[in-house]
Amino acid sequence: MNPKLEVREVSYSYHSPEGETPALSHISFTVPAGEFLAIVGPSGCGKSTLLSLLCGLLKPEEGSVLMDGILVGEKHDGIGYMLQKDHLFEWRTISKNAALGLEIQKKLDRGSHHHLSEMLHSYGLGGFEAAHPSELSGGMRQRAALIRTLALKPDLLLLDEPFSALDYQTRLSVCDDISSIIRSTGKTAVLITHDLSEAISVADRIIILSHRPGRIKAILPIDFPQECASPLKRRNAPEFSVYFNQVWELLQGGGSSASL
Ligand code: ADP
């Protein structure tokens, strides 16, 4: 079966009057449909650049990015985002915020409205449809933002440090919450984060990038027992610290570019 996403030998540099800044070098990996992939690396190693390349906001200088076998620059739909900030509009109700993407794409009809109401109920926002964002907790706001994204039925979800604006305690429960929603939808997801624990707690595989220009140091499969399905349960499992030490060592300089 073809992968959902395929990154082939991608390199990218920024150019300015001051000179060239190589951001990524010879990145190659694939993401099968339904996988939750996390990408970690030190600050400035090119994680955001990689995410912009995956969604076609930037074009690779070398190499290519394909989704379902088609170059991402040529295929604009099917990619949803979750960002650090929820970007909910205060003057719109939760229901209207969640419907925003559908409204912009002129896809808001009786069927999509019904689907949206079902999601608001299933994901714990039933009864808050008429509320405004300021009346909701940080976690509920992130859920509303995710529903806004999922309403467009994306094939691929790109998550750019979606929990980093939350305080630590909220972050743990929101991460649990959001990842179980994403798992339940069976979507393919790519998360970039500088938080190793977060990556280990949600991902099926982790890509570890080197310092700039980012290169793949290792691709680490993450495997927890069935009963440790949620991020909070993973954090309490004995395997967690083993993975943490492994990723930490790779980030500190150990390992090669081989898959583990
Ligand atoms: P990360 O998300 O891992 O922190 P980025 O992808 O934001 O890293 O940036 C990778 C490197 O490219 C950094 O060294 C950064 O300074 C540089 N960079 C990012 N954006 C620009 C830009 N618009 N112009 C020049 N250099 C940039």
XYZ file of C-alpha atoms and ligand atoms in Angstrom:
287
model
C 0.000 0.000 0.000
C 1.243 3.514 -0.819
C 2.179 5.642 2.189
C -0.076 8.576 3.056
C 2.939 10.870 3.092
C 6.330 10.459 1.479
C 9.301 12.780 1.974
C 12.118 12.088 -0.495
C 15.605 13.536 -0.029
C 14.317 16.975 0.951
C 16.754 19.842 1.573
C 15.886 23.473 2.251
C 17.853 26.696 2.875
C 16.671 30.226 3.632
C 18.245 32.972 1.527
C 18.681 36.572 2.632
C 21.037 39.459 1.718
C 23.225 38.297 4.622
C 23.635 34.858 3.095
C 22.277 31.356 3.094
C 20.920 29.507 6.140
C 20.692 25.756 5.475
C 17.701 24.560 7.529
C 17.204 20.933 6.460
C 19.443 18.446 4.694
C 18.475 15.240 2.860
C 15.366 14.331 4.837
C 13.602 11.126 3.785
C 10.784 9.247 5.524
C 7.318 7.855 4.881
C 4.178 7.946 6.998
C 1.652 5.114 6.522
C -2.067 5.955 6.733
C -3.323 6.105 10.313
C 0.110 6.550 11.888
C 0.828 9.137 14.583
C 4.366 10.362 13.913
C 6.257 12.779 16.159
C 9.285 14.813 15.084
C 11.624 16.085 17.788
C 14.840 18.039 17.699
C 16.646 20.961 19.298
C 15.340 24.489 18.857
C 16.254 25.885 15.425
C 16.861 22.449 13.857
C 14.214 22.962 11.178
C 11.039 21.406 12.647
C 8.732 24.290 11.624
C 10.432 24.444 8.238
C 9.719 20.734 7.771
C 6.056 21.209 8.690
C 5.770 24.078 6.178
C 7.279 21.790 3.523
C 4.846 18.990 4.404
C 1.839 21.226 3.826
C 3.207 22.956 0.716
C 3.700 26.414 2.265
C 7.370 26.047 1.309
C 8.721 24.232 -1.727
C 11.760 21.947 -1.270
C 14.968 23.193 -2.910
C 15.867 19.585 -3.470
C 13.707 16.500 -3.227
C 9.933 16.181 -3.029
C 6.996 15.744 -0.662
C 4.095 13.581 -1.809
C 0.704 12.970 -0.259
C -1.126 9.950 -1.680
C 1.497 9.934 -4.430
C 0.799 13.539 -5.528
C 3.215 16.444 -4.966
C 1.832 18.515 -2.055
C 2.207 21.797 -3.961
C -0.278 20.462 -6.498
C -2.782 19.160 -3.964
C -4.103 21.804 -1.616
C -6.925 20.142 0.259
C -6.884 17.293 2.720
C -4.414 18.806 5.203
C -5.606 20.095 8.586
C -3.602 22.019 11.181
C -3.520 22.381 14.908
C -1.333 25.197 16.152
C -0.027 26.478 19.495
C -2.801 29.033 19.680
C -6.394 28.001 19.099
C -7.156 31.158 17.054
C -10.819 31.073 18.076
C -12.677 34.315 17.398
C -14.063 35.805 20.602
C -17.063 37.361 18.882
C -18.242 34.019 17.500
C -19.918 31.282 19.520
C -18.191 27.895 19.868
C -20.551 26.403 17.317
C -19.821 29.230 14.848
C -16.073 29.017 15.503
C -16.148 25.272 14.837
C -18.048 25.921 11.588
C -15.621 28.586 10.341
C -13.567 26.403 7.987
C -16.727 24.896 6.467
C -18.175 28.388 6.052
C -15.033 29.716 4.312
C -14.938 26.707 1.992
C -18.690 27.071 1.366
C -19.279 23.540 2.629
C -21.696 24.399 5.422
C -24.928 22.562 4.644
C -27.417 20.523 6.634
C -25.218 17.392 6.518
C -22.007 19.104 7.607
C -23.891 21.043 10.297
C -25.250 17.774 11.678
C -21.759 16.219 11.631
C -20.411 19.269 13.488
C -23.102 19.025 16.203
C -22.334 15.332 16.624
C -18.637 16.070 17.059
C -19.302 18.857 19.574
C -21.372 16.372 21.595
C -18.985 13.427 21.261
C -15.974 15.510 22.213
C -17.480 17.028 25.352
C -18.662 20.394 24.066
C -22.382 19.575 23.941
C -24.163 22.354 25.806
C -21.407 24.875 24.995
C -22.466 25.557 21.398
C -23.748 29.042 22.281
C -20.858 29.878 24.635
C -18.022 32.208 23.649
C -14.357 31.124 23.775
C -13.613 33.160 26.945
C -16.168 31.029 28.831
C -14.201 27.819 28.101
C -11.081 26.309 29.690
C -7.841 26.108 27.677
C -8.453 22.411 27.052
C -12.018 22.943 25.843
C -10.815 25.696 23.530
C -8.228 23.371 22.000
C -10.946 20.754 21.518
C -13.120 23.345 19.729
C -10.153 24.221 17.504
C -9.607 20.539 16.711
C -13.293 20.088 15.841
C -13.015 23.114 13.491
C -10.161 21.281 11.755
C -11.794 17.826 11.748
C -15.037 19.263 10.335
C -13.185 19.663 7.031
C -12.426 15.924 7.074
C -8.677 16.247 6.492
C -6.670 13.168 5.465
C -3.589 14.398 7.272
C -3.295 16.396 10.492
C -0.230 18.534 11.121
C 0.225 19.466 14.772
C 2.639 22.306 15.513
C 3.387 22.226 19.259
C -0.379 22.317 19.924
C -0.088 22.063 23.720
C 2.864 24.333 24.422
C 0.763 27.405 25.262
C -0.964 25.511 28.111
C 0.245 25.203 31.706
C 1.860 21.858 32.563
C -1.099 20.207 34.308
C -3.626 21.276 31.665
C -1.174 20.219 29.003
C -1.098 16.611 30.251
C -4.860 16.210 30.261
C -5.393 18.100 26.983
C -2.738 15.958 25.304
C -4.589 12.855 26.563
C -7.858 14.238 25.339
C -6.751 15.427 21.922
C -4.689 12.367 21.115
C -7.598 10.049 21.960
C -9.851 12.084 19.641
C -7.266 11.855 16.846
C -6.807 8.106 17.444
C -10.579 7.564 17.371
C -10.814 9.221 13.952
C -7.994 7.043 12.548
C -6.365 10.131 10.974
C -2.724 10.221 9.982
C -1.018 12.788 12.208
C 2.407 14.453 12.307
C 3.315 16.274 15.511
C 6.337 18.502 15.906
C 7.448 19.206 19.433
C 10.527 19.957 21.499
C 8.937 18.027 24.391
C 10.345 14.478 24.369
C 7.843 13.194 26.935
C 4.968 14.445 24.847
C 6.340 12.747 21.730
C 6.843 9.423 23.567
C 3.392 9.615 25.139
C 1.495 9.989 21.830
C 3.522 8.672 18.910
C 3.791 5.379 17.014
C 7.241 6.472 15.798
C 9.560 9.348 16.577
C 11.932 11.017 14.139
C 14.909 12.606 15.869
C 16.532 15.517 14.048
C 20.080 16.800 14.497
C 21.110 20.427 15.055
C 20.701 22.746 12.058
C 20.754 21.914 9.250
C 18.335 19.248 10.460
C 19.195 15.722 9.382
C 17.479 12.550 10.501
C 19.528 11.047 13.315
C 17.191 8.172 14.007
C 13.671 6.875 13.512
C 12.488 5.174 16.669
C 9.377 2.945 16.753
C 7.426 3.362 19.996
C 5.617 0.318 21.285
C 3.641 0.186 24.515
C 1.462 -2.672 25.764
C -2.181 -2.518 24.676
C -3.347 -1.495 28.152
C -1.165 1.641 27.993
C -3.086 3.198 25.123
C -3.468 6.730 26.490
C -0.644 9.271 26.898
C -1.146 9.418 30.686
C -0.950 5.618 30.971
C 2.138 5.560 28.767
C 3.829 8.077 31.053
C 3.343 5.697 33.986
C 4.532 2.587 32.146
C 8.072 1.236 32.801
C 8.900 1.472 29.067
C 8.470 5.243 29.190
C 11.767 6.025 30.926
C 13.598 3.566 28.670
C 12.351 5.433 25.581
C 13.066 8.776 27.228
C 16.707 7.849 27.866
C 17.059 6.495 24.333
C 15.692 9.676 22.703
C 17.691 11.866 25.094
C 20.944 10.095 24.229
C 20.246 10.364 20.510
C 19.579 14.079 20.875
C 22.768 14.564 22.858
C 24.826 13.218 19.997
C 24.641 9.419 20.112
C 23.343 7.290 17.256
C 23.720 7.533 13.517
C 21.292 8.218 10.713
C 20.139 4.605 10.717
C 16.662 3.553 11.797
C 16.595 1.925 15.193
P 12.594 24.935 14.722
O 11.137 24.919 14.377
O 13.185 23.570 14.863
O 12.893 25.781 15.923
P 12.868 26.468 12.240
O 12.363 25.571 11.186
O 11.966 27.549 12.735
O 13.404 25.587 13.495
O 14.209 27.172 11.728
C 15.338 26.425 11.247
C 16.477 27.379 11.008
O 16.177 28.251 9.926
C 16.766 28.273 12.217
O 18.153 28.380 12.361
C 16.169 29.598 11.847
O 16.901 30.663 12.422
C 16.264 29.605 10.331
N 15.122 30.333 9.750
C 13.823 30.086 9.960
N 13.054 30.924 9.231
C 13.911 31.751 8.559
C 13.775 32.827 7.627
N 12.552 33.227 7.252
N 14.890 33.418 7.162
C 16.119 32.991 7.510
N 16.337 31.970 8.377
C 15.252 31.346 8.898
